Short mmCIF file of C-alpha atoms in Angstrom, two decimals:
data_model
loop_
_atom_site.label_atom_id
_atom_site.label_comp_id
_atom_site.label_asym_id
_atom_site.label_seq_id
_atom_site.Cartn_x
_atom_site.Cartn_y
_atom_site.Cartn_z
CA UNK A 1 -2.12 -20.76 18.36
CA UNK A 2 -0.22 -18.19 20.29
CA UNK A 3 -2.11 -15.53 22.24
CA UNK A 4 -0.87 -13.08 24.86
CA UNK A 5 -2.61 -12.25 28.14
CA UNK A 6 -1.69 -9.71 30.80
CA UNK A 7 -2.60 -11.19 34.08
CA UNK A 8 -1.80 -8.63 36.80
CA UNK A 9 -5.11 -9.00 38.77
CA UNK A 10 -3.60 -11.17 41.45
CA UNK A 11 -1.16 -9.27 43.27
CA UNK A 12 -0.35 -12.28 45.29
CA UNK A 13 2.53 -13.74 43.21
CA UNK A 14 4.27 -10.31 43.28
CA UNK A 15 3.89 -10.03 46.89
CA UNK A 16 5.17 -13.54 47.31
CA UNK A 17 8.17 -12.71 45.28
CA UNK A 18 8.93 -9.65 47.28
CA UNK A 19 8.70 -11.55 50.63
CA UNK A 20 10.92 -14.37 49.21
CA UNK A 21 13.30 -12.10 47.47
CA UNK A 22 14.84 -14.85 45.26
CA UNK A 23 16.48 -14.43 42.25
CA UNK A 24 16.64 -10.60 41.97
CA UNK A 25 13.01 -9.22 41.64
CA UNK A 26 11.47 -11.70 39.03
CA UNK A 27 10.90 -15.45 39.27
CA UNK A 28 12.20 -17.62 36.25
CA UNK A 29 10.17 -18.30 33.28
CA UNK A 30 8.26 -21.39 33.38
CA UNK A 31 7.12 -23.89 30.48
CA UNK A 32 4.27 -26.48 31.29
CA UNK A 33 2.86 -28.92 28.54
CA UNK A 34 -0.49 -30.49 29.27
CA UNK A 35 -1.63 -32.65 26.67
CA UNK A 36 -1.29 -30.44 23.53
CA UNK A 37 -1.35 -27.29 25.05
CA UNK A 38 1.97 -25.75 25.90
CA UNK A 39 1.87 -22.84 28.32
CA UNK A 40 4.65 -20.34 28.65
CA UNK A 41 4.85 -18.11 31.57
CA UNK A 42 7.26 -15.21 31.23
CA UNK A 43 7.84 -12.22 33.90
CA UNK A 44 8.75 -8.88 33.15
CA UNK A 45 8.92 -5.41 34.46
CA UNK A 46 7.60 -2.70 32.41
CA UNK A 47 10.07 0.24 32.06
CA UNK A 48 7.53 2.93 31.83
CA UNK A 49 5.38 1.76 34.82
CA UNK A 50 7.83 0.15 36.94
CA UNK A 51 5.14 -2.58 37.20
CA UNK A 52 5.60 -6.31 37.17
CA UNK A 53 3.77 -8.32 34.38
CA UNK A 54 3.19 -11.98 34.20
CA UNK A 55 2.76 -12.87 30.57
CA UNK A 56 1.03 -16.15 29.81
CA UNK A 57 1.43 -17.61 26.12
CA UNK A 58 -0.72 -20.54 25.29
CA UNK A 59 0.32 -22.65 22.28
CA UNK A 60 -1.50 -25.51 20.65
CA UNK A 61 0.86 -28.25 19.66
CA UNK A 62 -0.35 -29.63 16.44
CA UNK A 63 0.87 -32.80 14.45
CA UNK A 64 0.37 -32.45 10.75
CA UNK A 65 0.96 -34.86 8.21
CA UNK A 66 3.03 -33.40 5.24
CA UNK A 67 5.11 -34.54 2.40
CA UNK A 68 8.62 -35.87 3.39
CA UNK A 69 10.34 -32.43 1.73
CA UNK A 70 8.08 -30.32 3.73
CA UNK A 71 8.75 -32.19 6.98
CA UNK A 72 12.37 -32.21 6.20
CA UNK A 73 12.43 -28.46 5.76
CA UNK A 74 10.60 -28.03 9.24
CA UNK A 75 13.69 -29.52 10.92
CA UNK A 76 16.17 -27.30 9.16
CA UNK A 77 18.45 -25.54 11.40
CA UNK A 78 17.71 -21.77 11.58
CA UNK A 79 20.21 -19.41 10.14
CA UNK A 80 20.95 -15.81 9.68
CA UNK A 81 19.51 -13.44 12.01
CA UNK A 82 17.29 -16.30 13.55
CA UNK A 83 20.36 -18.61 14.21
CA UNK A 84 20.09 -18.28 18.03
CA UNK A 85 16.17 -18.40 18.12
CA UNK A 86 14.51 -21.00 20.12
CA UNK A 87 12.39 -23.43 18.54
CA UNK A 88 9.00 -22.06 17.92
CA UNK A 89 7.90 -18.62 16.95
CA UNK A 90 9.79 -15.61 17.99
CA UNK A 91 7.83 -13.10 19.61
CA UNK A 92 9.86 -10.24 18.19
CA UNK A 93 8.97 -11.23 14.61
CA UNK A 94 5.75 -13.03 14.79
CA UNK A 95 2.50 -12.15 16.47
CA UNK A 96 -1.19 -12.93 15.96
CA UNK A 97 -3.08 -9.98 14.79
CA UNK A 98 -6.71 -9.17 15.80
CA UNK A 99 -9.45 -10.73 14.06
CA UNK A 100 -10.26 -9.47 10.81
CA UNK A 101 -13.21 -10.57 8.51
CA UNK A 102 -13.60 -10.53 4.85
CA UNK A 103 -16.16 -7.86 4.27
CA UNK A 104 -18.60 -9.45 1.67
CA UNK A 105 -19.59 -6.87 -1.00
CA UNK A 106 -22.85 -8.15 -2.58
CA UNK A 107 -23.13 -5.19 -5.04
CA UNK A 108 -21.36 -1.96 -5.45
CA UNK A 109 -24.46 0.00 -4.55
CA UNK A 110 -24.42 -1.45 -1.19
CA UNK A 111 -20.87 -0.55 -0.56
CA UNK A 112 -21.47 3.14 -1.57
CA UNK A 113 -24.58 3.22 0.61
CA UNK A 114 -22.59 1.95 3.50
CA UNK A 115 -20.13 4.57 2.87
CA UNK A 116 -22.84 7.29 2.62
CA UNK A 117 -24.42 6.38 6.07
CA UNK A 118 -21.16 6.89 7.48
CA UNK A 119 -20.24 10.00 5.68
CA UNK A 120 -21.33 13.05 7.93
CA UNK A 121 -20.89 15.25 4.83
CA UNK A 122 -23.75 13.76 3.10
CA UNK A 123 -25.81 14.59 6.31
CA UNK A 124 -25.19 18.26 5.93
CA UNK A 125 -25.91 18.22 2.02
CA UNK A 126 -29.57 17.57 2.97
CA UNK A 127 -29.63 20.72 5.10
CA UNK A 128 -29.95 24.25 3.84
CA UNK A 129 -26.31 25.71 4.44
CA UNK A 130 -26.03 27.90 1.71
CA UNK A 131 -28.54 29.73 -0.56
CA UNK A 132 -28.10 32.11 -3.31
CA UNK A 133 -29.69 35.60 -3.25
CA UNK A 134 -30.67 35.52 -6.82
CA UNK A 135 -31.96 32.35 -7.69
CA UNK A 136 -32.10 30.49 -4.14
CA UNK A 137 -30.05 27.78 -5.42
CA UNK A 138 -27.44 25.52 -3.46
CA UNK A 139 -24.62 27.98 -3.94
CA UNK A 140 -23.11 31.32 -2.89
CA UNK A 141 -24.55 34.42 -4.72
CA UNK A 142 -21.16 35.17 -6.40
CA UNK A 143 -21.22 31.90 -7.73
CA UNK A 144 -24.58 31.94 -9.19
CA UNK A 145 -24.99 30.69 -12.79
CA UNK A 146 -27.40 33.31 -13.44
CA UNK A 147 -25.35 36.10 -12.05
CA UNK A 148 -25.70 38.17 -15.64
CA UNK A 149 -29.10 37.63 -16.31
CA UNK A 150 -31.26 37.11 -13.09
CA UNK A 151 -28.97 39.53 -11.01
CA UNK A 152 -29.57 42.79 -12.85
CA UNK A 153 -33.25 42.01 -13.26
CA UNK A 154 -33.57 41.58 -9.51
CA UNK A 155 -31.72 44.94 -8.85
CA UNK A 156 -34.28 46.70 -11.20
CA UNK A 157 -37.24 45.11 -9.42
CA UNK A 158 -35.87 46.13 -6.03
CA UNK A 159 -35.31 49.52 -7.33
CA UNK A 160 -38.85 50.13 -8.66
CA UNK A 161 -40.29 48.42 -5.42
CA UNK A 162 -37.88 50.85 -3.30
CA UNK A 163 -38.88 54.14 -4.96
CA UNK A 164 -42.65 53.27 -5.18
CA UNK A 165 -42.90 52.17 -1.43
CA UNK A 166 -40.50 54.75 -0.08
CA UNK A 167 -43.23 57.47 0.20
CA UNK A 168 -45.28 55.28 2.33
CA UNK A 169 -42.93 53.99 4.51
CA UNK A 170 -41.73 55.73 7.86
CA UNK A 171 -38.61 57.70 7.26
CA UNK A 172 -37.21 56.11 10.24
CA UNK A 173 -38.04 52.77 9.26
CA UNK A 174 -37.06 50.72 6.25
CA UNK A 175 -35.39 52.81 3.60
CA UNK A 176 -35.12 51.16 0.25
CA UNK A 177 -32.33 53.39 -0.86
CA UNK A 178 -33.86 56.26 -3.04
CA UNK A 179 -30.66 57.27 -4.19
CA UNK A 180 -29.64 54.04 -6.19
CA UNK A 181 -26.04 53.91 -7.20
CA UNK A 182 -26.22 54.96 -10.80
CA UNK A 183 -23.05 53.40 -12.36
CA UNK A 184 -23.57 49.74 -11.13
CA UNK A 185 -26.98 48.03 -11.26
CA UNK A 186 -25.32 44.55 -10.49
CA UNK A 187 -25.51 45.14 -6.93
CA UNK A 188 -21.70 45.96 -6.69
CA UNK A 189 -20.72 48.41 -3.86
CA UNK A 190 -20.01 51.98 -5.16
CA UNK A 191 -18.23 54.29 -2.92
CA UNK A 192 -19.98 57.58 -1.72
CA UNK A 193 -17.49 59.81 -3.94
CA UNK A 194 -18.37 57.87 -7.11
CA UNK A 195 -22.14 57.76 -6.57
CA UNK A 196 -24.38 60.19 -8.44
CA UNK A 197 -24.61 63.42 -6.57
CA UNK A 198 -21.16 63.36 -5.42
CA UNK A 199 -18.92 66.42 -5.44
CA UNK A 200 -15.72 64.57 -5.34
CA UNK A 201 -14.30 67.17 -3.24
CA UNK A 202 -11.55 66.74 -0.74
CA UNK A 203 -10.89 63.31 -2.08
CA UNK A 204 -7.52 63.38 -3.48
CA UNK A 205 -4.21 64.47 -2.24
CA UNK A 206 -2.91 67.01 -4.77
CA UNK A 207 0.87 67.78 -4.88
CA UNK A 208 2.00 71.17 -3.96
CA UNK A 209 2.09 73.39 -6.91
CA UNK A 210 4.21 76.64 -7.24
CA UNK A 211 6.44 75.80 -4.31
CA UNK A 212 3.68 76.81 -2.07
CA UNK A 213 5.17 76.40 1.40
CA UNK A 214 2.41 74.77 3.55
CA UNK A 215 4.78 73.48 6.07
CA UNK A 216 8.13 75.00 6.70
CA UNK A 217 11.07 74.23 8.84
CA UNK A 218 11.97 77.21 11.18
CA UNK A 219 15.38 77.45 12.52
CA UNK A 220 16.00 79.16 15.71
CA UNK A 221 19.55 79.78 16.21
CA UNK A 222 21.01 79.61 19.67
CA UNK A 223 22.00 83.15 20.65
CA UNK A 224 25.44 83.38 21.91
CA UNK A 225 26.67 85.85 24.39
CA UNK A 226 30.35 86.35 24.62
CA UNK B 1 -9.64 -15.17 10.50
CA UNK B 2 -6.78 -14.26 12.59
CA UNK B 3 -3.83 -13.15 10.61
CA UNK B 4 -0.44 -13.74 11.58
CA UNK B 5 1.77 -10.77 11.40
CA UNK B 6 5.36 -11.13 10.58
CA UNK B 7 7.60 -8.25 11.57
CA UNK B 8 10.86 -9.00 9.98
CA UNK B 9 11.67 -5.96 8.07
CA UNK B 10 12.31 -2.38 8.88
CA UNK B 11 11.08 -0.81 5.55
CA UNK B 12 8.40 -1.39 3.22
CA UNK B 13 7.76 -4.82 1.62
CA UNK B 14 8.78 -5.04 -2.05
CA UNK B 15 7.77 -8.70 -2.90
CA UNK B 16 6.57 -11.86 -1.13
CA UNK B 17 6.56 -15.35 -2.60
CA UNK B 18 5.78 -18.76 -1.61
CA UNK B 19 7.98 -21.97 -2.46
CA UNK B 20 6.22 -24.64 -4.77
CA UNK B 21 4.76 -26.59 -1.73
CA UNK B 22 4.04 -23.47 -0.01
CA UNK B 23 5.33 -24.26 3.44
CA UNK B 24 7.92 -21.40 3.08
CA UNK B 25 7.13 -17.66 2.43
CA UNK B 26 10.01 -15.50 1.41
CA UNK B 27 9.70 -11.61 1.80
CA UNK B 28 11.94 -8.88 0.87
CA UNK B 29 11.95 -5.21 1.44
CA UNK B 30 13.62 -1.88 0.94
CA UNK B 31 16.11 -3.13 3.82
CA UNK B 32 18.97 -5.17 2.87
CA UNK B 33 17.68 -8.45 4.74
CA UNK B 34 15.61 -11.28 2.89
CA UNK B 35 13.67 -13.30 5.12
CA UNK B 36 12.26 -16.79 5.05
CA UNK B 37 9.42 -17.80 7.24
CA UNK B 38 7.41 -21.22 7.68
CA UNK B 39 3.86 -20.24 6.63
CA UNK B 40 2.31 -22.53 8.79
CA UNK B 41 2.80 -20.55 12.23
CA UNK B 42 4.82 -17.63 10.92
CA UNK B 43 7.92 -18.80 12.51
CA UNK B 44 11.06 -17.30 10.98
CA UNK B 45 13.48 -20.00 9.54
CA UNK B 46 16.18 -17.69 8.75
CA UNK B 47 17.51 -14.49 6.91
CA UNK B 48 19.84 -14.01 3.90
CA UNK B 49 22.35 -11.36 4.73
CA UNK B 50 24.73 -9.92 2.31
CA UNK B 51 23.00 -7.16 0.19
CA UNK B 52 23.63 -3.69 0.89
CA UNK B 53 20.72 -2.00 -0.60
CA UNK B 54 16.90 -2.54 -1.18
CA UNK B 55 15.90 -5.94 -2.32
CA UNK B 56 13.45 -5.62 -5.25
CA UNK B 57 12.72 -9.15 -6.04
CA UNK B 58 13.04 -12.75 -4.67
CA UNK B 59 12.37 -16.05 -6.20
CA UNK B 60 12.70 -19.91 -5.22
CA UNK B 61 13.34 -22.72 -7.46
CA UNK B 62 10.72 -25.53 -7.60
CA UNK B 63 13.10 -27.54 -5.35
CA UNK B 64 13.37 -24.98 -2.52
CA UNK B 65 17.02 -25.51 -2.88
CA UNK B 66 18.08 -21.99 -4.12
CA UNK B 67 16.88 -18.52 -3.66
CA UNK B 68 17.50 -15.53 -5.88
CA UNK B 69 17.32 -11.98 -4.93
CA UNK B 70 17.69 -8.72 -6.84
CA UNK B 71 18.72 -5.57 -5.28
CA UNK B 72 19.44 -1.92 -5.87
CA UNK B 73 23.11 -2.39 -4.92
CA UNK B 74 23.46 -3.59 -8.47
CA UNK B 75 23.84 -7.25 -7.81
CA UNK B 76 21.78 -10.41 -8.16
CA UNK B 77 22.70 -12.93 -5.69
CA UNK B 78 22.15 -16.94 -5.52
CA UNK B 79 21.78 -18.32 -1.96
CA UNK B 80 21.58 -21.78 -0.77
CA UNK B 81 17.96 -21.95 0.72
CA UNK B 82 18.68 -24.26 3.70
CA UNK B 83 21.87 -22.63 5.19
CA UNK B 84 21.59 -18.99 4.11
CA UNK B 85 24.90 -19.10 2.56
CA UNK B 86 25.76 -16.87 -0.51
CA UNK B 87 26.17 -19.19 -3.55
CA UNK B 88 26.96 -16.65 -6.41
CA UNK B 89 27.19 -12.93 -6.72
CA UNK B 90 26.30 -11.30 -10.22
CA UNK B 91 27.22 -7.77 -10.36
CA UNK B 92 25.33 -5.48 -12.68
CA UNK B 93 25.50 -1.90 -13.59
CA UNK B 94 22.28 -0.93 -12.38
CA UNK B 95 19.69 -2.03 -9.97
CA UNK B 96 18.03 -5.46 -10.46
CA UNK B 97 14.24 -4.88 -10.76
CA UNK B 98 12.83 -8.54 -11.35
CA UNK B 99 14.30 -12.02 -11.31
CA UNK B 100 13.29 -15.63 -11.57
CA UNK B 101 14.11 -19.22 -11.98
CA UNK B 102 12.65 -21.11 -14.85
CA UNK B 103 10.54 -24.06 -14.37
CA UNK B 104 13.49 -26.44 -14.30
CA UNK B 105 15.47 -24.32 -11.91
CA UNK B 106 18.65 -24.28 -14.18
CA UNK B 107 18.28 -21.05 -15.85
CA UNK B 108 17.77 -17.72 -14.09
CA UNK B 109 16.61 -14.19 -15.58
CA UNK B 110 16.81 -10.85 -14.09
CA UNK B 111 16.30 -7.46 -15.51
CA UNK B 112 18.13 -4.25 -14.72
CA UNK B 113 16.92 -0.83 -14.43
CA UNK B 114 17.20 1.97 -16.85
CA UNK B 115 19.71 4.16 -14.66
CA UNK B 116 22.72 6.38 -14.82
CA UNK B 117 23.13 6.14 -18.30
CA UNK B 118 22.76 2.26 -18.72
CA UNK B 119 19.84 0.72 -20.45
CA UNK B 120 17.56 -2.00 -19.28
CA UNK B 121 18.60 -5.22 -20.09
CA UNK B 122 17.29 -8.84 -19.75
CA UNK B 123 20.05 -11.37 -18.60
CA UNK B 124 19.96 -15.01 -18.75
CA UNK B 125 22.20 -17.37 -17.07
CA UNK B 126 22.62 -21.12 -17.12
CA UNK B 127 23.36 -22.43 -13.52
CA UNK B 128 24.61 -25.61 -15.10
CA UNK B 129 27.51 -23.89 -16.46
CA UNK B 130 29.80 -22.41 -13.57
CA UNK B 131 31.77 -20.62 -16.13
CA UNK B 132 28.83 -18.17 -16.66
CA UNK B 133 28.76 -17.49 -12.96
CA UNK B 134 32.48 -16.96 -12.55
CA UNK B 135 33.03 -14.73 -15.36
CA UNK B 136 29.68 -12.98 -14.99
CA UNK B 137 28.89 -13.50 -18.57
CA UNK B 138 25.33 -14.34 -19.15
CA UNK B 139 24.47 -16.50 -22.16
CA UNK B 140 22.12 -14.20 -23.44
CA UNK B 141 21.40 -10.37 -22.85
CA UNK B 142 18.59 -8.56 -24.28
CA UNK B 143 18.49 -5.00 -24.53
CA UNK B 144 15.23 -2.89 -23.98
CA UNK B 145 15.86 0.68 -24.95
CA UNK B 146 12.71 2.44 -24.92
CA UNK B 147 10.61 1.53 -21.97
CA UNK B 148 12.21 -0.45 -19.04
CA UNK B 149 11.02 -3.83 -17.69
CA UNK B 150 9.04 -3.20 -14.28
CA UNK B 151 8.02 -6.86 -13.86
CA UNK B 152 8.71 -10.15 -15.63
CA UNK B 153 7.93 -13.83 -15.03
CA UNK B 154 9.01 -17.01 -16.85
CA UNK B 155 6.47 -18.49 -19.38
CA UNK B 156 5.52 -22.14 -19.48
CA UNK B 157 8.23 -24.69 -20.16
CA UNK B 158 10.99 -22.04 -19.98
CA UNK B 159 10.66 -20.90 -23.52
CA UNK B 160 10.18 -17.38 -23.10
CA UNK B 161 9.94 -14.56 -20.48
CA UNK B 162 6.69 -12.36 -20.18
CA UNK B 163 7.58 -9.03 -19.48
CA UNK B 164 5.58 -5.91 -18.32
CA UNK B 165 7.05 -2.39 -19.13
CA UNK B 166 7.10 1.01 -17.62
CA UNK B 167 4.43 2.17 -20.28
CA UNK B 168 2.04 -0.77 -20.01
CA UNK B 169 3.03 -2.80 -22.71
CA UNK B 170 3.85 -6.51 -22.39
CA UNK B 171 6.48 -8.48 -24.44
CA UNK B 172 7.30 -12.26 -24.64
CA UNK B 173 11.07 -12.52 -24.92
CA UNK B 174 12.47 -15.83 -26.18
CA UNK B 175 14.91 -17.26 -23.71
CA UNK B 176 16.89 -18.84 -26.48
CA UNK B 177 17.05 -16.50 -29.28
CA UNK B 178 16.42 -13.18 -27.42
CA UNK B 179 13.84 -12.03 -30.02
CA UNK B 180 10.44 -10.60 -29.24
CA UNK B 181 7.91 -13.53 -30.13
CA UNK B 182 4.55 -11.46 -29.23
CA UNK B 183 3.72 -7.88 -27.92
CA UNK B 184 0.49 -6.51 -26.56
CA UNK B 185 -0.32 -3.09 -25.18
CA UNK B 186 -3.43 -3.24 -22.99
CA UNK B 187 -2.57 -1.18 -20.05
CA UNK B 188 -2.10 2.72 -20.53
CA UNK B 189 0.39 2.99 -17.45
CA UNK B 190 3.29 1.21 -15.77
CA UNK B 191 2.82 -2.69 -15.00
CA UNK B 192 3.50 -3.07 -11.17
CA UNK B 193 3.41 -6.95 -11.00
CA UNK B 194 2.98 -10.00 -13.06
CA UNK B 195 1.83 -13.28 -11.52
CA UNK B 196 1.23 -16.64 -13.22
CA UNK B 197 -1.51 -19.19 -12.43
CA UNK B 198 -0.39 -22.38 -10.90
CA UNK B 199 -0.06 -24.20 -14.52
CA UNK B 200 1.53 -21.22 -15.91
CA UNK B 201 -1.19 -20.89 -18.66
CA UNK B 202 -2.42 -17.61 -17.53
CA UNK B 203 -1.07 -14.62 -15.86
CA UNK B 204 -2.56 -11.61 -14.19
CA UNK B 205 -0.95 -8.22 -14.44
CA UNK B 206 -1.41 -5.23 -11.98
CA UNK B 207 -1.03 -1.70 -13.25
CA UNK B 208 -0.86 1.85 -12.29
CA UNK B 209 -3.86 2.51 -14.60
CA UNK B 210 -6.17 1.25 -11.73
CA UNK B 211 -6.80 -2.04 -13.23
CA UNK B 212 -5.54 -5.68 -13.27
CA UNK B 213 -5.95 -7.73 -16.52
CA UNK B 214 -5.89 -11.48 -16.97
CA UNK B 215 -4.08 -12.95 -20.08
CA UNK B 216 -3.29 -16.16 -21.78
CA UNK B 217 0.45 -16.94 -21.52
CA UNK B 218 0.91 -18.18 -25.10
CA UNK B 219 -1.08 -16.16 -27.05
CA UNK B 220 -1.20 -12.95 -24.90
CA UNK B 221 -4.87 -12.63 -25.53
CA UNK B 222 -6.49 -10.53 -23.15
CA UNK B 223 -9.08 -12.32 -21.16
CA UNK B 224 -10.59 -10.35 -18.18
CA UNK B 225 -10.26 -6.85 -16.67
CA UNK B 226 -10.65 -5.99 -12.91
CA UNK B 227 -11.29 -2.37 -12.33
CA UNK B 228 -10.51 -0.18 -9.15
CA UNK B 229 -10.27 3.44 -8.61
CA UNK B 230 -6.64 3.21 -7.39
CA UNK B 231 -3.31 2.10 -8.89
CA UNK B 232 -3.18 -1.65 -8.42
CA UNK B 233 0.42 -2.78 -6.90
CA UNK B 234 -0.11 -6.36 -7.08
CA UNK B 235 -2.45 -9.25 -8.21
CA UNK B 236 -2.66 -12.83 -7.83
CA UNK B 237 -4.82 -15.83 -9.22
CA UNK B 238 -6.21 -18.28 -6.66
CA UNK B 239 -5.18 -21.92 -7.51
CA UNK B 240 -8.30 -23.53 -6.49
CA UNK B 241 -11.12 -21.05 -6.83
CA UNK B 242 -12.17 -18.58 -9.47
CA UNK B 243 -10.92 -15.60 -7.43
CA UNK B 244 -8.08 -13.00 -7.99
CA UNK B 245 -6.66 -10.88 -5.19
CA UNK B 246 -5.45 -7.42 -5.77
CA UNK B 247 -3.44 -5.02 -3.40
CA UNK B 248 -2.79 -1.27 -3.83
CA UNK B 249 -3.12 2.03 -2.36
CA UNK B 250 -6.23 3.96 -1.02
CA UNK B 251 -7.50 7.29 -1.36
CA UNK B 252 -6.22 9.31 1.55
CA UNK B 253 -9.80 10.61 2.16
CA UNK B 254 -11.18 7.11 2.37
CA UNK B 255 -9.01 6.17 5.28
CA UNK B 256 -10.77 6.92 8.50
CA UNK B 257 -9.02 7.24 11.69
CA UNK B 258 -11.37 5.73 14.15
CA UNK B 259 -9.14 2.78 15.02
CA UNK B 260 -5.50 2.43 15.05
CA UNK B 261 -5.31 -1.11 16.10
CA UNK B 262 -6.47 -2.64 12.58
CA UNK B 263 -5.09 -0.71 9.53
CA UNK B 264 -7.61 0.39 7.10
CA UNK B 265 -5.66 -0.56 3.77
CA UNK B 266 -7.67 -3.46 2.02
CA UNK B 267 -6.84 -6.33 -0.17
CA UNK B 268 -9.57 -6.84 -2.64
CA UNK B 269 -10.93 -10.08 -3.98
CA UNK B 270 -12.50 -10.24 -7.25
CA UNK B 271 -14.64 -13.06 -8.97
CA UNK B 272 -12.21 -13.91 -12.10
CA UNK B 273 -15.03 -14.69 -14.40
CA UNK B 274 -17.62 -12.11 -13.64
CA UNK B 275 -14.98 -9.58 -13.17
CA UNK B 276 -16.78 -8.22 -9.95
CA UNK B 277 -15.49 -7.39 -6.55
CA UNK B 278 -16.87 -9.54 -3.67
CA UNK B 279 -14.82 -9.18 -0.77
CA UNK B 280 -12.13 -6.88 1.11
CA UNK B 281 -9.76 -7.73 3.97
CA UNK B 282 -8.61 -4.94 5.96
CA UNK B 283 -5.53 -4.88 8.30
CA UNK B 284 -2.55 -2.96 6.64
CA UNK B 285 -1.41 0.34 7.89
CA UNK B 286 -0.08 1.20 4.42
CA UNK B 287 -0.62 0.45 0.85
CA UNK B 288 -0.33 -3.20 0.07
CA UNK B 289 2.72 -3.68 -2.28
CA UNK B 290 2.62 -7.53 -2.88
CA UNK B 291 0.06 -10.27 -2.57
CA UNK B 292 0.47 -13.93 -3.00
CA UNK B 293 -1.69 -17.02 -2.53
CA UNK B 294 -0.44 -20.42 -1.05
CA UNK B 295 -0.28 -23.05 -3.69
CA UNK B 296 -2.82 -24.98 -1.85
CA UNK B 297 -5.27 -21.85 -2.34
CA UNK B 298 -6.11 -22.08 1.39
CA UNK B 299 -4.47 -19.02 2.58
CA UNK B 300 -3.10 -15.79 1.09
CA UNK B 301 -0.52 -13.33 2.32
CA UNK B 302 -0.03 -9.60 1.75
CA UNK B 303 3.14 -7.37 2.29
CA UNK B 304 2.63 -3.81 2.93
CA UNK B 305 4.18 -0.32 2.74
CA UNK B 306 4.14 -0.68 6.61
CA UNK B 307 6.76 -3.36 6.62
CA UNK B 308 4.53 -6.00 7.73
CA UNK B 309 3.48 -9.30 6.14
CA UNK B 310 0.31 -10.75 6.95
CA UNK B 311 -0.60 -14.34 6.38
CA UNK B 312 -4.47 -14.95 6.17
CA UNK B 313 -5.98 -18.45 6.63
CA UNK B 314 -9.42 -18.44 5.01
CA UNK B 315 -12.43 -18.94 6.94
CA UNK B 316 -14.71 -21.98 5.68
CA UNK B 317 -17.32 -19.32 4.58
CA UNK B 318 -14.77 -18.15 1.87
CA UNK B 319 -14.79 -21.57 0.15
CA UNK B 320 -18.53 -21.63 0.25
CA UNK B 321 -19.04 -18.19 -1.05
CA UNK B 322 -20.83 -17.81 -4.25
CA UNK B 323 -21.27 -14.81 -6.14
CA UNK B 324 -24.96 -13.95 -7.05
CA UNK B 325 -24.95 -13.50 -10.77
#
């Protein structure tokens, strides 16, 4: 079976070549047949590195018995794009790939288990990344399934707790908001202007009525003296 | 096992087929060249040059004398297997999607796509009558107006053609009269590939509905189903074991990028009777488009979207493997 090895651990042949300086820079390819092992030695210069490579390909010559028709076909002359190919596999078209093994699946569960071990996402699932403020579940607060029921209840509880403990607490310390936003008990943000006790003064930009000129354009004409 | 990698195509493989003895493997792809290889060592024997568009299908007769190819260049061509010479050119009005020699090698069938205003047709030519070839007049043409044929094979004894359609239905078209002998709809989506068993009594269909199904050729009885999570592009029945092999795509999420030397797309082996998956073989860098068993069952090949064809000779463990029931 063909195999490719890069053998550049022995610089001696490259030095030899440089010393002798024969046939340009590369020695000619060699073919030797020992028993049923055929070894082809090729030399090439890699374009990117500029290094010289000696490529040794080993083939095992097998003699197989086959039916007459099959044997006849093995001796057909090559045609089409392979017309000028040498006998034997052409490197451009045929290579031996790396070893693959058939992974045996004894049961579907085993397969899933394998995937699970490799899956880092599953490792994260075990840890506590997100927790909901309302029900402490494995989701974000805004996505809580009990948003409508548990949410407002929790707000009220917090309110009551806040009002009752507010006197006892130090004023500089925790202040659980004595002035609760009146309009929203769902925990949504209410701007200061819309809260209870707001005057809403100075919030909106009113257009000028009665043509009041708050800003005027003053013209200073240049004074011409003859 | 050490697969042999065949790099003869520049575009994705569309179909691969062994000849009857299995010593030759034909491969065609979306580039215009059809290749033929010695399956024993992957050596390329030659190429059939002449098509000008993607080649969708290939078939070889029982004698390995003639090769038939169908292409998107609106032609179906007959070639001499040994020399690569083009023997006949049959022009069509739309792309040729499937083709095949019957059991005797005398009659060829091919189907054309529903394209550019032309319907899908199933054409039959008798090679013993040179007049048909010269005049480009098939002796029988069957129109399929509703859902085009996406895959077709000859049934036993050359009596009918089993065709799979775009909508998942399977029809038996008589090769003599052209009428529909039997029809069945077991798949819900397009049938991508149909392959017969070695003795032509059964066939397996690979469908976009994520399953492959085994049928009886004569009665179209649905015998077995093999389910996966992805569309199945191709399926084949082992000649000597109770196995089927299937090739298809893969969830993009499943493909990890740890190693670039071996591709992650897998061929999946199912036990034919228990309908359970027992093995997977990785290697392709893209979805597998076609799988085929060697007629002696000791090896199989797969052609992928990556343009490579891989020949795998099974390890001895494969033949000893028994599924625990």
